[in-house]
Amino acid sequence: MNSRQEPGSTRLDDAARAGWLYYVAGNTQDQIAAKLGISRQTAQRLVSLAMSEGLIKVRVDHPIANCLDLAARLKSRFALDLVEVVPSDPTSSSTTIGIAEAAAAEIERRLRSSSPIVMAIGTGRTLKAAIEQLPPMECPQHKVVSLTGNISPDGSAAFYNVIFTMADRVKARSFPMPLPVIASSPEEREMLLNQPMIQPTLALAGEADVTFVGIGDLGPRAPLYEDGFISESELKALQKAGGIAEIVGWVFDREGRMIEGITNDRVSSAALPSREKSLVIALAMGERKLPGILAAVNRRLVNGLITDERTAEALLAS
């Protein structure tokens, strides 16, 4: 066995060591240089490399007054059970930055519990970004269940289905939904959902203690359409019927009412867990998602929300 390391690997090891000494142990760059036997300039470069390569993930624990105030007002206005508001980046158009990190922290906090829980997981870009922020954990006492199918129309694994990534990171028992996201017909959907191997997963999803979902808009760049799950004609039919957003494939209108027919009678996702008995947290921000977020919280499709300042202010102004 060749024990020699590649130069790039060695440099990342040095960067990780320098990053740990700086961000975790609280050493100055002069102290790092002395401990590692390198120059101060090299120590500075290694610390910068650790950050640029994503070896260091920083969380700001200091509460920001405006965010706390917005969260309290949202919680009261919409009778929500959990609200977290993160600062907005005025120069960014991202719909994940900030809330993905906050969601990862909330998911991690739940998984740190020694008491067994059932956690249900939706799908989407924001949730995928959040799961990628999770540290490696050992959580054999918990069960993580997917609310939605993981098969794309071409038979490949759905890219934004996160159940396998999460199971690998947290080492919890995972229960995927081995189904297409949207079946080809209502009859196929019923046949698939009635399979003996699917019924226990559906039942487990209904027992979830906490659920994390994204909210997808139904505009021209609707995730359901861009990811190939519905056709352009189906998207236009949903829009004409009043559809503005979706949660795990279920399309709803501005009042939070589910659209009848079209694609909703072919969605293979589990129903959202009870908001009376459990916590269903939406991760969503941005102008395009605003109507869907407003409908979801007004209709109590969700009873928890992680969002940013700008979205929170817009919700309160509605």
PDB file of C-alpha atoms in Angstrom:
ATOM      1  CA  MET A   1       0.000   0.000   0.000  1.00  0.00           C
ATOM      2  CA  ASN A   2       1.362   3.405  -0.974  1.00  0.00           C
ATOM      3  CA  SER A   3       1.196   5.664   2.088  1.00  0.00           C
ATOM      4  CA  ARG A   4       2.302   8.816   0.236  1.00  0.00           C
ATOM      5  CA  GLN A   5      -0.317  11.548   0.059  1.00  0.00           C
ATOM      6  CA  GLU A   6      -1.007  13.730  -2.912  1.00  0.00           C
ATOM      7  CA  PRO A   7       0.370  17.298  -2.488  1.00  0.00           C
ATOM      8  CA  GLY A   8      -3.122  18.792  -2.763  1.00  0.00           C
ATOM      9  CA  SER A   9      -4.429  16.475  -0.085  1.00  0.00           C
ATOM     10  CA  THR A  10      -1.559  17.375   2.234  1.00  0.00           C
ATOM     11  CA  ARG A  11      -2.209  21.086   1.705  1.00  0.00           C
ATOM     12  CA  LEU A  12      -5.907  20.661   2.519  1.00  0.00           C
ATOM     13  CA  ASP A  13      -4.926  18.740   5.651  1.00  0.00           C
ATOM     14  CA  ASP A  14      -2.702  21.656   6.659  1.00  0.00           C
ATOM     15  CA  ALA A  15      -5.510  24.108   5.841  1.00  0.00           C
ATOM     16  CA  ALA A  16      -7.987  22.128   7.944  1.00  0.00           C
ATOM     17  CA  ARG A  17      -5.531  22.083  10.865  1.00  0.00           C
ATOM     18  CA  ALA A  18      -4.882  25.828  10.569  1.00  0.00           C
ATOM     19  CA  GLY A  19      -8.626  26.523  10.221  1.00  0.00           C
ATOM     20  CA  TRP A  20      -9.401  24.509  13.332  1.00  0.00           C
ATOM     21  CA  LEU A  21      -6.710  26.288  15.330  1.00  0.00           C
ATOM     22  CA  TYR A  22      -8.057  29.679  14.217  1.00  0.00           C
ATOM     23  CA  TYR A  23     -11.848  29.282  14.251  1.00  0.00           C
ATOM     24  CA  VAL A  24     -12.334  26.638  16.940  1.00  0.00           C
ATOM     25  CA  ALA A  25      -9.346  26.897  19.265  1.00  0.00           C
ATOM     26  CA  GLY A  26      -9.161  30.694  18.987  1.00  0.00           C
ATOM     27  CA  ASN A  27      -5.467  30.962  18.113  1.00  0.00           C
ATOM     28  CA  THR A  28      -4.038  34.042  16.434  1.00  0.00           C
ATOM     29  CA  GLN A  29      -2.221  33.623  13.128  1.00  0.00           C
ATOM     30  CA  ASP A  30       1.102  34.183  14.926  1.00  0.00           C
ATOM     31  CA  GLN A  31       0.254  31.362  17.336  1.00  0.00           C
ATOM     32  CA  ILE A  32      -0.749  29.082  14.463  1.00  0.00           C
ATOM     33  CA  ALA A  33       2.541  29.827  12.701  1.00  0.00           C
ATOM     34  CA  ALA A  34       4.490  28.917  15.832  1.00  0.00           C
ATOM     35  CA  LYS A  35       2.511  25.723  16.469  1.00  0.00           C
ATOM     36  CA  LEU A  36       2.767  24.484  12.888  1.00  0.00           C
ATOM     37  CA  GLY A  37       6.338  25.692  12.320  1.00  0.00           C
ATOM     38  CA  ILE A  38       5.438  27.904   9.370  1.00  0.00           C
ATOM     39  CA  SER A  39       5.567  31.604   8.576  1.00  0.00           C
ATOM     40  CA  ARG A  40       2.734  33.956   9.563  1.00  0.00           C
ATOM     41  CA  GLN A  41       2.021  34.562   5.862  1.00  0.00           C
ATOM     42  CA  THR A  42       1.662  30.817   5.241  1.00  0.00           C
ATOM     43  CA  ALA A  43      -0.629  30.514   8.260  1.00  0.00           C
ATOM     44  CA  GLN A  44      -2.797  33.316   6.890  1.00  0.00           C
ATOM     45  CA  ARG A  45      -2.985  31.622   3.473  1.00  0.00           C
ATOM     46  CA  LEU A  46      -3.911  28.271   5.018  1.00  0.00           C
ATOM     47  CA  VAL A  47      -6.714  29.822   7.106  1.00  0.00           C
ATOM     48  CA  SER A  48      -8.061  31.531   3.976  1.00  0.00           C
ATOM     49  CA  LEU A  49      -7.814  28.253   2.034  1.00  0.00           C
ATOM     50  CA  ALA A  50      -9.772  26.422   4.740  1.00  0.00           C
ATOM     51  CA  MET A  51     -12.624  28.900   4.319  1.00  0.00           C
ATOM     52  CA  SER A  52     -12.555  29.047   0.489  1.00  0.00           C
ATOM     53  CA  GLU A  53     -12.553  25.228   0.185  1.00  0.00           C
ATOM     54  CA  GLY A  54     -15.581  24.940   2.466  1.00  0.00           C
ATOM     55  CA  LEU A  55     -13.657  23.163   5.219  1.00  0.00           C
ATOM     56  CA  ILE A  56     -14.986  25.665   7.761  1.00  0.00           C
ATOM     57  CA  LYS A  57     -18.679  26.334   8.327  1.00  0.00           C
ATOM     58  CA  VAL A  58     -19.443  29.351  10.488  1.00  0.00           C
ATOM     59  CA  ARG A  59     -22.642  29.867  12.476  1.00  0.00           C
ATOM     60  CA  VAL A  60     -23.471  33.202  14.040  1.00  0.00           C
ATOM     61  CA  ASP A  61     -25.213  32.516  17.347  1.00  0.00           C
ATOM     62  CA  HIS A  62     -25.726  36.150  18.363  1.00  0.00           C
ATOM     63  CA  PRO A  63     -29.427  36.969  18.025  1.00  0.00           C
ATOM     64  CA  ILE A  64     -30.221  39.860  15.723  1.00  0.00           C
ATOM     65  CA  ALA A  65     -32.905  42.045  17.190  1.00  0.00           C
ATOM     66  CA  ASN A  66     -34.813  42.780  13.967  1.00  0.00           C
ATOM     67  CA  CYS A  67     -34.918  39.106  13.022  1.00  0.00           C
ATOM     68  CA  LEU A  68     -36.220  38.169  16.458  1.00  0.00           C
ATOM     69  CA  ASP A  69     -38.891  40.862  16.278  1.00  0.00           C
ATOM     70  CA  LEU A  70     -40.015  39.758  12.804  1.00  0.00           C
ATOM     71  CA  ALA A  71     -40.130  36.132  13.936  1.00  0.00           C
ATOM     72  CA  ALA A  72     -42.286  37.007  16.948  1.00  0.00           C
ATOM     73  CA  ARG A  73     -44.690  39.043  14.805  1.00  0.00           C
ATOM     74  CA  LEU A  74     -44.991  36.278  12.185  1.00  0.00           C
ATOM     75  CA  LYS A  75     -45.618  33.697  14.869  1.00  0.00           C
ATOM     76  CA  SER A  76     -48.411  35.794  16.349  1.00  0.00           C
ATOM     77  CA  ARG A  77     -49.949  36.939  13.050  1.00  0.00           C
ATOM     78  CA  PHE A  78     -50.212  33.472  11.500  1.00  0.00           C
ATOM     79  CA  ALA A  79     -50.493  31.363  14.676  1.00  0.00           C
ATOM     80  CA  LEU A  80     -47.319  29.475  13.846  1.00  0.00           C
ATOM     81  CA  ASP A  81     -45.591  27.157  16.296  1.00  0.00           C
ATOM     82  CA  LEU A  82     -42.028  27.867  15.143  1.00  0.00           C
ATOM     83  CA  VAL A  83     -40.565  30.782  13.210  1.00  0.00           C
ATOM     84  CA  GLU A  84     -36.955  31.646  12.500  1.00  0.00           C
ATOM     85  CA  VAL A  85     -35.948  34.685  10.484  1.00  0.00           C
ATOM     86  CA  VAL A  86     -32.409  35.066   9.176  1.00  0.00           C
ATOM     87  CA  PRO A  87     -30.750  38.265   7.914  1.00  0.00           C
ATOM     88  CA  SER A  88     -31.207  39.109   4.233  1.00  0.00           C
ATOM     89  CA  ASP A  89     -28.245  39.674   1.942  1.00  0.00           C
ATOM     90  CA  PRO A  90     -29.267  42.758  -0.081  1.00  0.00           C
ATOM     91  CA  THR A  91     -26.879  41.842  -2.914  1.00  0.00           C
ATOM     92  CA  SER A  92     -27.928  38.202  -3.287  1.00  0.00           C
ATOM     93  CA  SER A  93     -30.736  36.696  -5.367  1.00  0.00           C
ATOM     94  CA  SER A  94     -30.277  33.254  -3.784  1.00  0.00           C
ATOM     95  CA  THR A  95     -33.354  31.508  -2.449  1.00  0.00           C
ATOM     96  CA  THR A  96     -31.339  29.239  -0.159  1.00  0.00           C
ATOM     97  CA  ILE A  97     -28.530  31.203   1.467  1.00  0.00           C
ATOM     98  CA  GLY A  98     -29.107  31.807   5.159  1.00  0.00           C
ATOM     99  CA  ILE A  99     -32.230  29.698   5.519  1.00  0.00           C
ATOM    100  CA  ALA A 100     -30.401  26.526   4.467  1.00  0.00           C
ATOM    101  CA  GLU A 101     -27.908  27.066   7.285  1.00  0.00           C
ATOM    102  CA  ALA A 102     -30.674  27.860   9.775  1.00  0.00           C
ATOM    103  CA  ALA A 103     -32.619  24.774   8.713  1.00  0.00           C
ATOM    104  CA  ALA A 104     -29.502  22.616   9.071  1.00  0.00           C
ATOM    105  CA  ALA A 105     -29.071  23.884  12.628  1.00  0.00           C
ATOM    106  CA  GLU A 106     -32.718  23.099  13.455  1.00  0.00           C
ATOM    107  CA  ILE A 107     -32.496  19.624  11.910  1.00  0.00           C
ATOM    108  CA  GLU A 108     -29.266  18.941  13.786  1.00  0.00           C
ATOM    109  CA  ARG A 109     -30.814  20.109  17.057  1.00  0.00           C
ATOM    110  CA  ARG A 110     -33.715  17.691  16.604  1.00  0.00           C
ATOM    111  CA  LEU A 111     -31.414  14.810  15.740  1.00  0.00           C
ATOM    112  CA  ARG A 112     -29.235  15.435  18.805  1.00  0.00           C
ATOM    113  CA  SER A 113     -32.166  14.296  20.951  1.00  0.00           C
ATOM    114  CA  SER A 114     -31.563  10.996  22.728  1.00  0.00           C
ATOM    115  CA  SER A 115     -35.296  10.227  22.578  1.00  0.00           C
ATOM    116  CA  PRO A 116     -36.336   8.559  19.306  1.00  0.00           C
ATOM    117  CA  ILE A 117     -38.199  10.742  16.823  1.00  0.00           C
ATOM    118  CA  VAL A 118     -39.681  10.316  13.366  1.00  0.00           C
ATOM    119  CA  MET A 119     -38.541  13.058  10.985  1.00  0.00           C
ATOM    120  CA  ALA A 120     -40.261  13.462   7.620  1.00  0.00           C
ATOM    121  CA  ILE A 121     -38.399  15.113   4.764  1.00  0.00           C
ATOM    122  CA  GLY A 122     -39.688  16.747   1.592  1.00  0.00           C
ATOM    123  CA  THR A 123     -37.592  17.669  -1.399  1.00  0.00           C
ATOM    124  CA  GLY A 124     -36.220  20.647  -3.275  1.00  0.00           C
ATOM    125  CA  ARG A 125     -33.241  22.919  -3.654  1.00  0.00           C
ATOM    126  CA  THR A 126     -33.442  24.599  -0.256  1.00  0.00           C
ATOM    127  CA  LEU A 127     -33.771  21.343   1.634  1.00  0.00           C
ATOM    128  CA  LYS A 128     -30.908  19.809  -0.337  1.00  0.00           C
ATOM    129  CA  ALA A 129     -28.729  22.812   0.543  1.00  0.00           C
ATOM    130  CA  ALA A 130     -29.687  22.400   4.203  1.00  0.00           C
ATOM    131  CA  ILE A 131     -28.877  18.685   4.312  1.00  0.00           C
ATOM    132  CA  GLU A 132     -25.471  19.390   2.791  1.00  0.00           C
ATOM    133  CA  GLN A 133     -24.723  21.606   5.801  1.00  0.00           C
ATOM    134  CA  LEU A 134     -25.301  18.815   8.331  1.00  0.00           C
ATOM    135  CA  PRO A 135     -22.242  17.444  10.137  1.00  0.00           C
ATOM    136  CA  PRO A 136     -21.672  13.676  10.225  1.00  0.00           C
ATOM    137  CA  MET A 137     -23.787  12.223  13.053  1.00  0.00           C
ATOM    138  CA  GLU A 138     -24.708   8.839  14.503  1.00  0.00           C
ATOM    139  CA  CYS A 139     -28.477   8.739  15.073  1.00  0.00           C
ATOM    140  CA  PRO A 140     -29.591   5.096  15.059  1.00  0.00           C
ATOM    141  CA  GLN A 141     -32.436   5.923  17.473  1.00  0.00           C
ATOM    142  CA  HIS A 142     -34.269   8.069  14.903  1.00  0.00           C
ATOM    143  CA  LYS A 143     -36.255   7.321  11.751  1.00  0.00           C
ATOM    144  CA  VAL A 144     -36.129   9.588   8.693  1.00  0.00           C
ATOM    145  CA  VAL A 145     -38.897   9.127   6.146  1.00  0.00           C
ATOM    146  CA  SER A 146     -39.333  10.680   2.712  1.00  0.00           C
ATOM    147  CA  LEU A 147     -42.678  12.274   1.907  1.00  0.00           C
ATOM    148  CA  THR A 148     -42.172  12.073  -1.826  1.00  0.00           C
ATOM    149  CA  GLY A 149     -41.080   9.670  -4.538  1.00  0.00           C
ATOM    150  CA  ASN A 150     -37.483   9.562  -5.690  1.00  0.00           C
ATOM    151  CA  ILE A 151     -37.816   8.540  -9.331  1.00  0.00           C
ATOM    152  CA  SER A 152     -37.710  11.026 -12.208  1.00  0.00           C
ATOM    153  CA  PRO A 153     -39.771  10.575 -15.395  1.00  0.00           C
ATOM    154  CA  ASP A 154     -36.751   9.080 -17.209  1.00  0.00           C
ATOM    155  CA  GLY A 155     -36.274   6.471 -14.471  1.00  0.00           C
ATOM    156  CA  SER A 156     -33.260   8.138 -12.869  1.00  0.00           C
ATOM    157  CA  ALA A 157     -33.021   9.159  -9.216  1.00  0.00           C
ATOM    158  CA  ALA A 158     -34.655  12.535  -8.597  1.00  0.00           C
ATOM    159  CA  PHE A 159     -31.771  14.988  -8.105  1.00  0.00           C
ATOM    160  CA  TYR A 160     -33.350  17.027  -5.313  1.00  0.00           C
ATOM    161  CA  ASN A 161     -34.643  14.067  -3.311  1.00  0.00           C
ATOM    162  CA  VAL A 162     -32.486  14.200  -0.187  1.00  0.00           C
ATOM    163  CA  ILE A 163     -33.390  11.079   1.811  1.00  0.00           C
ATOM    164  CA  PHE A 164     -30.274   9.109   0.798  1.00  0.00           C
ATOM    165  CA  THR A 165     -27.889  12.009   1.370  1.00  0.00           C
ATOM    166  CA  MET A 166     -29.386  12.602   4.774  1.00  0.00           C
ATOM    167  CA  ALA A 167     -29.297   8.935   5.761  1.00  0.00           C
ATOM    168  CA  ASP A 168     -25.623   8.789   4.844  1.00  0.00           C
ATOM    169  CA  ARG A 169     -24.780  11.873   6.910  1.00  0.00           C
ATOM    170  CA  VAL A 170     -26.735  11.147  10.074  1.00  0.00           C
ATOM    171  CA  LYS A 171     -26.744   7.326  10.090  1.00  0.00           C
ATOM    172  CA  ALA A 172     -30.430   7.126  11.008  1.00  0.00           C
ATOM    173  CA  ARG A 173     -32.838   4.486   9.766  1.00  0.00           C
ATOM    174  CA  SER A 174     -34.178   5.831   6.481  1.00  0.00           C
ATOM    175  CA  PHE A 175     -37.425   5.078   4.708  1.00  0.00           C
ATOM    176  CA  PRO A 176     -37.417   6.234   1.073  1.00  0.00           C
ATOM    177  CA  MET A 177     -40.486   6.330  -1.130  1.00  0.00           C
ATOM    178  CA  PRO A 178     -39.457   4.167  -4.133  1.00  0.00           C
ATOM    179  CA  LEU A 179     -42.034   5.701  -6.445  1.00  0.00           C
ATOM    180  CA  PRO A 180     -42.223   8.202  -9.308  1.00  0.00           C
ATOM    181  CA  VAL A 181     -42.826  11.751  -8.081  1.00  0.00           C
ATOM    182  CA  ILE A 182     -45.912  11.927 -10.295  1.00  0.00           C
ATOM    183  CA  ALA A 183     -47.531   8.759 -11.646  1.00  0.00           C
ATOM    184  CA  SER A 184     -48.664   8.447 -15.251  1.00  0.00           C
ATOM    185  CA  SER A 185     -52.348   8.111 -14.274  1.00  0.00           C
ATOM    186  CA  PRO A 186     -54.593   8.188 -11.201  1.00  0.00           C
ATOM    187  CA  GLU A 187     -55.007   4.432 -11.549  1.00  0.00           C
ATOM    188  CA  GLU A 188     -51.251   3.845 -11.516  1.00  0.00           C
ATOM    189  CA  ARG A 189     -50.939   6.086  -8.471  1.00  0.00           C
ATOM    190  CA  GLU A 190     -53.530   4.077  -6.538  1.00  0.00           C
ATOM    191  CA  MET A 191     -51.897   0.812  -7.535  1.00  0.00           C
ATOM    192  CA  LEU A 192     -48.439   2.011  -6.440  1.00  0.00           C
ATOM    193  CA  LEU A 193     -49.592   3.462  -3.124  1.00  0.00           C
ATOM    194  CA  ASN A 194     -51.419   0.250  -2.248  1.00  0.00           C
ATOM    195  CA  GLN A 195     -48.292  -1.884  -2.573  1.00  0.00           C
ATOM    196  CA  PRO A 196     -47.493  -3.722   0.713  1.00  0.00           C
ATOM    197  CA  MET A 197     -43.959  -2.289   0.798  1.00  0.00           C
ATOM    198  CA  ILE A 198     -45.284   1.288   0.466  1.00  0.00           C
ATOM    199  CA  GLN A 199     -48.067   1.198   3.052  1.00  0.00           C
ATOM    200  CA  PRO A 200     -45.739   1.112   6.129  1.00  0.00           C
ATOM    201  CA  THR A 201     -43.787   4.098   4.778  1.00  0.00           C
ATOM    202  CA  LEU A 202     -46.977   6.102   4.262  1.00  0.00           C
ATOM    203  CA  ALA A 203     -48.109   5.232   7.782  1.00  0.00           C
ATOM    204  CA  LEU A 204     -44.741   6.228   9.224  1.00  0.00           C
ATOM    205  CA  ALA A 205     -44.879   9.585   7.403  1.00  0.00           C
ATOM    206  CA  GLY A 206     -48.202  10.253   9.054  1.00  0.00           C
ATOM    207  CA  GLU A 207     -46.608   9.736  12.471  1.00  0.00           C
ATOM    208  CA  ALA A 208     -43.798  12.253  11.958  1.00  0.00           C
ATOM    209  CA  ASP A 209     -42.905  14.362  14.996  1.00  0.00           C
ATOM    210  CA  VAL A 210     -41.284  17.033  12.817  1.00  0.00           C
ATOM    211  CA  THR A 211     -41.293  17.603   9.067  1.00  0.00           C
ATOM    212  CA  PHE A 212     -39.155  19.813   6.832  1.00  0.00           C
ATOM    213  CA  VAL A 213     -40.441  20.831   3.388  1.00  0.00           C
ATOM    214  CA  GLY A 214     -39.721  23.357   0.679  1.00  0.00           C
ATOM    215  CA  ILE A 215     -42.269  25.474  -1.174  1.00  0.00           C
ATOM    216  CA  GLY A 216     -41.953  25.541  -4.949  1.00  0.00           C
ATOM    217  CA  ASP A 217     -43.438  28.365  -6.984  1.00  0.00           C
ATOM    218  CA  LEU A 218     -45.552  27.714 -10.067  1.00  0.00           C
ATOM    219  CA  GLY A 219     -44.207  30.485 -12.272  1.00  0.00           C
ATOM    220  CA  PRO A 220     -42.406  30.086 -15.628  1.00  0.00           C
ATOM    221  CA  ARG A 221     -39.423  28.525 -13.817  1.00  0.00           C
ATOM    222  CA  ALA A 222     -41.460  26.219 -11.608  1.00  0.00           C
ATOM    223  CA  PRO A 223     -39.230  23.475 -10.169  1.00  0.00           C
ATOM    224  CA  LEU A 224     -41.826  20.811 -11.057  1.00  0.00           C
ATOM    225  CA  TYR A 225     -41.553  21.918 -14.689  1.00  0.00           C
ATOM    226  CA  GLU A 226     -37.810  22.639 -14.837  1.00  0.00           C
ATOM    227  CA  ASP A 227     -37.010  19.258 -13.291  1.00  0.00           C
ATOM    228  CA  GLY A 228     -39.178  17.449 -15.843  1.00  0.00           C
ATOM    229  CA  PHE A 229     -41.968  16.191 -13.596  1.00  0.00           C
ATOM    230  CA  ILE A 230     -44.751  18.039 -15.426  1.00  0.00           C
ATOM    231  CA  SER A 231     -45.068  19.222 -19.015  1.00  0.00           C
ATOM    232  CA  GLU A 232     -45.462  22.806 -20.182  1.00  0.00           C
ATOM    233  CA  SER A 233     -49.122  22.171 -20.993  1.00  0.00           C
ATOM    234  CA  GLU A 234     -49.689  20.762 -17.494  1.00  0.00           C
ATOM    235  CA  LEU A 235     -47.968  23.780 -15.947  1.00  0.00           C
ATOM    236  CA  LYS A 236     -50.214  26.140 -17.917  1.00  0.00           C
ATOM    237  CA  ALA A 237     -53.295  24.130 -16.946  1.00  0.00           C
ATOM    238  CA  LEU A 238     -52.325  24.337 -13.270  1.00  0.00           C
ATOM    239  CA  GLN A 239     -51.745  28.089 -13.575  1.00  0.00           C
ATOM    240  CA  LYS A 240     -55.096  28.548 -15.316  1.00  0.00           C
ATOM    241  CA  ALA A 241     -56.774  26.602 -12.505  1.00  0.00           C
ATOM    242  CA  GLY A 242     -55.282  29.074  -9.996  1.00  0.00           C
ATOM    243  CA  GLY A 243     -52.241  27.102  -8.877  1.00  0.00           C
ATOM    244  CA  ILE A 244     -49.485  29.275  -7.427  1.00  0.00           C
ATOM    245  CA  ALA A 245     -47.214  26.908  -5.517  1.00  0.00           C
ATOM    246  CA  GLU A 246     -46.602  23.329  -4.438  1.00  0.00           C
ATOM    247  CA  ILE A 247     -45.345  21.351  -1.472  1.00  0.00           C
ATOM    248  CA  VAL A 248     -43.927  17.880  -2.285  1.00  0.00           C
ATOM    249  CA  GLY A 249     -45.828  18.028  -5.575  1.00  0.00           C
ATOM    250  CA  TRP A 250     -49.241  18.995  -4.172  1.00  0.00           C
ATOM    251  CA  VAL A 251     -50.320  22.177  -6.005  1.00  0.00           C
ATOM    252  CA  PHE A 252     -52.465  24.765  -4.236  1.00  0.00           C
ATOM    253  CA  ASP A 253     -54.015  28.162  -4.979  1.00  0.00           C
ATOM    254  CA  ARG A 254     -53.785  31.584  -3.280  1.00  0.00           C
ATOM    255  CA  GLU A 255     -56.225  30.447  -0.621  1.00  0.00           C
ATOM    256  CA  GLY A 256     -54.163  27.362   0.158  1.00  0.00           C
ATOM    257  CA  ARG A 257     -56.751  25.051  -1.401  1.00  0.00           C
ATOM    258  CA  MET A 258     -55.552  22.039  -3.365  1.00  0.00           C
ATOM    259  CA  ILE A 259     -56.164  22.188  -7.115  1.00  0.00           C
ATOM    260  CA  GLU A 260     -58.565  19.469  -8.223  1.00  0.00           C
ATOM    261  CA  GLY A 261     -57.406  17.041 -10.891  1.00  0.00           C
ATOM    262  CA  ILE A 262     -54.703  17.865 -13.496  1.00  0.00           C
ATOM    263  CA  THR A 263     -51.571  16.578 -11.696  1.00  0.00           C
ATOM    264  CA  ASN A 264     -52.781  16.462  -8.087  1.00  0.00           C
ATOM    265  CA  ASP A 265     -54.622  13.212  -8.719  1.00  0.00           C
ATOM    266  CA  ARG A 266     -51.345  11.632  -9.855  1.00  0.00           C
ATOM    267  CA  VAL A 267     -48.974  12.855  -7.104  1.00  0.00           C
ATOM    268  CA  SER A 268     -47.363   9.893  -5.325  1.00  0.00           C
ATOM    269  CA  SER A 269     -46.323  11.886  -2.250  1.00  0.00           C
ATOM    270  CA  ALA A 270     -47.595  11.145   1.219  1.00  0.00           C
ATOM    271  CA  ALA A 271     -50.076  13.582   2.708  1.00  0.00           C
ATOM    272  CA  LEU A 272     -48.546  16.275   4.891  1.00  0.00           C
ATOM    273  CA  PRO A 273     -48.432  15.137   8.547  1.00  0.00           C
ATOM    274  CA  SER A 274     -51.002  16.593  10.921  1.00  0.00           C
ATOM    275  CA  ARG A 275     -50.252  20.184  11.888  1.00  0.00           C
ATOM    276  CA  GLU A 276     -52.301  19.669  15.034  1.00  0.00           C
ATOM    277  CA  LYS A 277     -50.167  16.821  16.341  1.00  0.00           C
ATOM    278  CA  SER A 278     -46.753  17.618  14.868  1.00  0.00           C
ATOM    279  CA  LEU A 279     -44.563  20.371  13.488  1.00  0.00           C
ATOM    280  CA  VAL A 280     -44.373  20.938   9.720  1.00  0.00           C
ATOM    281  CA  ILE A 281     -41.677  23.487   8.918  1.00  0.00           C
ATOM    282  CA  ALA A 282     -41.400  25.196   5.538  1.00  0.00           C
ATOM    283  CA  LEU A 283     -38.039  26.521   4.341  1.00  0.00           C
ATOM    284  CA  ALA A 284     -38.740  29.296   1.855  1.00  0.00           C
ATOM    285  CA  MET A 285     -37.774  32.849   0.929  1.00  0.00           C
ATOM    286  CA  GLY A 286     -37.885  35.216  -2.005  1.00  0.00           C
ATOM    287  CA  GLU A 287     -40.365  37.203  -4.061  1.00  0.00           C
ATOM    288  CA  ARG A 288     -41.297  34.328  -6.391  1.00  0.00           C
ATOM    289  CA  LYS A 289     -42.244  32.128  -3.445  1.00  0.00           C
ATOM    290  CA  LEU A 290     -44.051  34.822  -1.481  1.00  0.00           C
ATOM    291  CA  PRO A 291     -47.637  34.037  -2.658  1.00  0.00           C
ATOM    292  CA  GLY A 292     -47.103  30.352  -1.916  1.00  0.00           C
ATOM    293  CA  ILE A 293     -45.648  31.022   1.520  1.00  0.00           C
ATOM    294  CA  LEU A 294     -48.532  33.338   2.372  1.00  0.00           C
ATOM    295  CA  ALA A 295     -51.110  30.770   1.259  1.00  0.00           C
ATOM    296  CA  ALA A 296     -49.356  27.973   3.159  1.00  0.00           C
ATOM    297  CA  VAL A 297     -49.223  29.845   6.466  1.00  0.00           C
ATOM    298  CA  ASN A 298     -52.727  31.312   6.124  1.00  0.00           C
ATOM    299  CA  ARG A 299     -54.257  27.914   5.366  1.00  0.00           C
ATOM    300  CA  ARG A 300     -52.017  26.200   7.927  1.00  0.00           C
ATOM    301  CA  LEU A 301     -50.560  23.810   5.383  1.00  0.00           C
ATOM    302  CA  VAL A 302     -47.472  24.349   7.543  1.00  0.00           C
ATOM    303  CA  ASN A 303     -47.152  25.514  11.135  1.00  0.00           C
ATOM    304  CA  GLY A 304     -43.487  26.402  11.111  1.00  0.00           C
ATOM    305  CA  LEU A 305     -41.422  28.689   8.892  1.00  0.00           C
ATOM    306  CA  ILE A 306     -37.750  29.454   8.318  1.00  0.00           C
ATOM    307  CA  THR A 307     -37.340  32.506   6.086  1.00  0.00           C
ATOM    308  CA  ASP A 308     -35.384  35.746   5.691  1.00  0.00           C
ATOM    309  CA  GLU A 309     -35.995  39.374   6.702  1.00  0.00           C
ATOM    310  CA  ARG A 310     -37.246  40.623   3.335  1.00  0.00           C
ATOM    311  CA  THR A 311     -39.746  37.793   2.979  1.00  0.00           C
ATOM    312  CA  ALA A 312     -40.860  38.179   6.597  1.00  0.00           C
ATOM    313  CA  GLU A 313     -41.491  41.914   6.111  1.00  0.00           C
ATOM    314  CA  ALA A 314     -43.453  41.232   2.905  1.00  0.00           C
ATOM    315  CA  LEU A 315     -45.585  38.607   4.659  1.00  0.00           C
ATOM    316  CA  LEU A 316     -46.398  41.024   7.454  1.00  0.00           C
ATOM    317  CA  ALA A 317     -47.242  43.778   4.955  1.00  0.00           C
ATOM    318  CA  SER A 318     -49.681  41.535   3.057  1.00  0.00           C
TER     319      SER A 318
END
